[in-house]
Amino acid sequence: MKKRKGFMISCEEANINCDKSQYREASFWEKFKLNIHLIYCRACRRYTAGNSRLSKLMQKDDVDCLNEKEKAALKNAFDKELSNNN
């Protein structure tokens, strides 16, 4: 793989830099190159926006988990539907 010079990076590298930037692991130059890439690449802009939304959702504290009784009831409902369809 050739090492590129300059500010132009591939979409793959932009996605890696996006992930690193999100976790505050990207250097100044990686962030700079990512922002240059995002100016002209619509697909990477969408990836970055979606990635940011997903991270914000995961950082919220209002995640509710099912207790054992609810899990068993859900499993029984799934099993019942599966047996009805067969």
Tab-separated table of C-alpha atoms in Angstrom:
chain	number	residue	atom	x	y	z
A	1	MET	CA	0.000	0.000	0.000
A	2	LYS	CA	1.460	3.348	-1.015
A	3	LYS	CA	1.742	6.109	1.498
A	4	ARG	CA	-0.012	9.218	0.214
A	5	LYS	CA	1.332	12.682	0.608
A	6	GLY	CA	-0.792	15.724	1.102
A	7	PHE	CA	-4.267	16.220	2.422
A	8	MET	CA	-6.179	13.778	0.226
A	9	ILE	CA	-7.155	10.555	2.003
A	10	SER	CA	-9.255	7.577	0.964
A	11	CYS	CA	-12.750	6.972	2.262
A	12	GLU	CA	-11.444	4.023	4.270
A	13	GLU	CA	-8.867	6.209	5.990
A	14	ALA	CA	-11.489	8.922	6.522
A	15	ASN	CA	-13.767	6.430	8.279
A	16	ILE	CA	-10.915	5.276	10.507
A	17	ASN	CA	-10.064	8.890	11.324
A	18	CYS	CA	-13.740	9.577	12.030
A	19	ASP	CA	-13.837	6.736	14.550
A	20	LYS	CA	-10.571	7.856	16.143
A	21	SER	CA	-11.763	11.447	16.319
A	22	GLN	CA	-14.970	10.394	17.980
A	23	TYR	CA	-13.023	8.627	20.743
A	24	ARG	CA	-10.574	11.529	21.005
A	25	GLU	CA	-7.676	9.441	19.699
A	26	ALA	CA	-7.048	11.331	16.450
A	27	SER	CA	-4.175	13.740	16.033
A	28	PHE	CA	-4.611	17.289	14.785
A	29	TRP	CA	-3.504	16.273	11.260
A	30	GLU	CA	-5.864	13.304	11.150
A	31	LYS	CA	-8.765	15.581	12.090
A	32	PHE	CA	-7.631	18.163	9.547
A	33	LYS	CA	-7.403	15.585	6.746
A	34	LEU	CA	-10.794	14.179	7.741
A	35	ASN	CA	-12.406	17.624	7.527
A	36	ILE	CA	-10.850	18.245	4.099
A	37	HIS	CA	-12.162	14.860	2.932
A	38	LEU	CA	-15.642	15.584	4.306
A	39	ILE	CA	-15.840	18.756	2.197
A	40	TYR	CA	-16.024	16.756	-1.035
A	41	CYS	CA	-17.253	13.274	0.000
A	42	ARG	CA	-20.991	12.967	0.626
A	43	ALA	CA	-20.786	9.274	1.617
A	44	CYS	CA	-18.259	9.985	4.363
A	45	ARG	CA	-20.306	12.947	5.590
A	46	ARG	CA	-23.265	10.585	5.974
A	47	TYR	CA	-21.081	8.004	7.738
A	48	THR	CA	-19.754	10.648	10.127
A	49	ALA	CA	-23.234	12.000	10.882
A	50	GLY	CA	-24.647	8.530	11.492
A	51	ASN	CA	-21.684	7.572	13.634
A	52	SER	CA	-22.122	10.710	15.745
A	53	ARG	CA	-25.848	10.065	16.231
A	54	LEU	CA	-25.186	6.479	17.255
A	55	SER	CA	-22.554	7.523	19.790
A	56	LYS	CA	-24.858	10.142	21.300
A	57	LEU	CA	-27.628	7.570	21.649
A	58	MET	CA	-25.292	5.098	23.328
A	59	GLN	CA	-24.056	7.712	25.813
A	60	LYS	CA	-27.545	8.353	27.177
A	61	ASP	CA	-28.181	6.856	30.600
A	62	ASP	CA	-31.809	5.963	30.012
A	63	VAL	CA	-31.148	2.470	28.650
A	64	ASP	CA	-33.633	0.033	30.164
A	65	CYS	CA	-32.976	-3.693	30.262
A	66	LEU	CA	-35.526	-6.429	30.571
A	67	ASN	CA	-35.640	-8.356	33.817
A	68	GLU	CA	-35.671	-12.166	33.771
A	69	LYS	CA	-39.473	-12.397	33.929
A	70	GLU	CA	-39.887	-10.035	30.955
A	71	LYS	CA	-37.218	-11.925	28.982
A	72	ALA	CA	-39.011	-15.221	29.580
A	73	ALA	CA	-42.357	-13.728	28.511
A	74	LEU	CA	-40.806	-12.319	25.331
A	75	LYS	CA	-39.131	-15.644	24.534
A	76	ASN	CA	-42.428	-17.477	25.030
A	77	ALA	CA	-44.208	-15.023	22.728
A	78	PHE	CA	-41.521	-15.519	20.035
A	79	ASP	CA	-41.675	-19.298	20.376
A	80	LYS	CA	-45.476	-19.226	20.144
A	81	GLU	CA	-45.385	-17.108	16.967
A	82	LEU	CA	-42.721	-19.322	15.413
A	83	SER	CA	-44.718	-22.469	16.130
A	84	ASN	CA	-47.882	-20.860	14.686
A	85	ASN	CA	-46.080	-19.989	11.440
A	86	ASN	CA	-44.749	-23.517	10.896
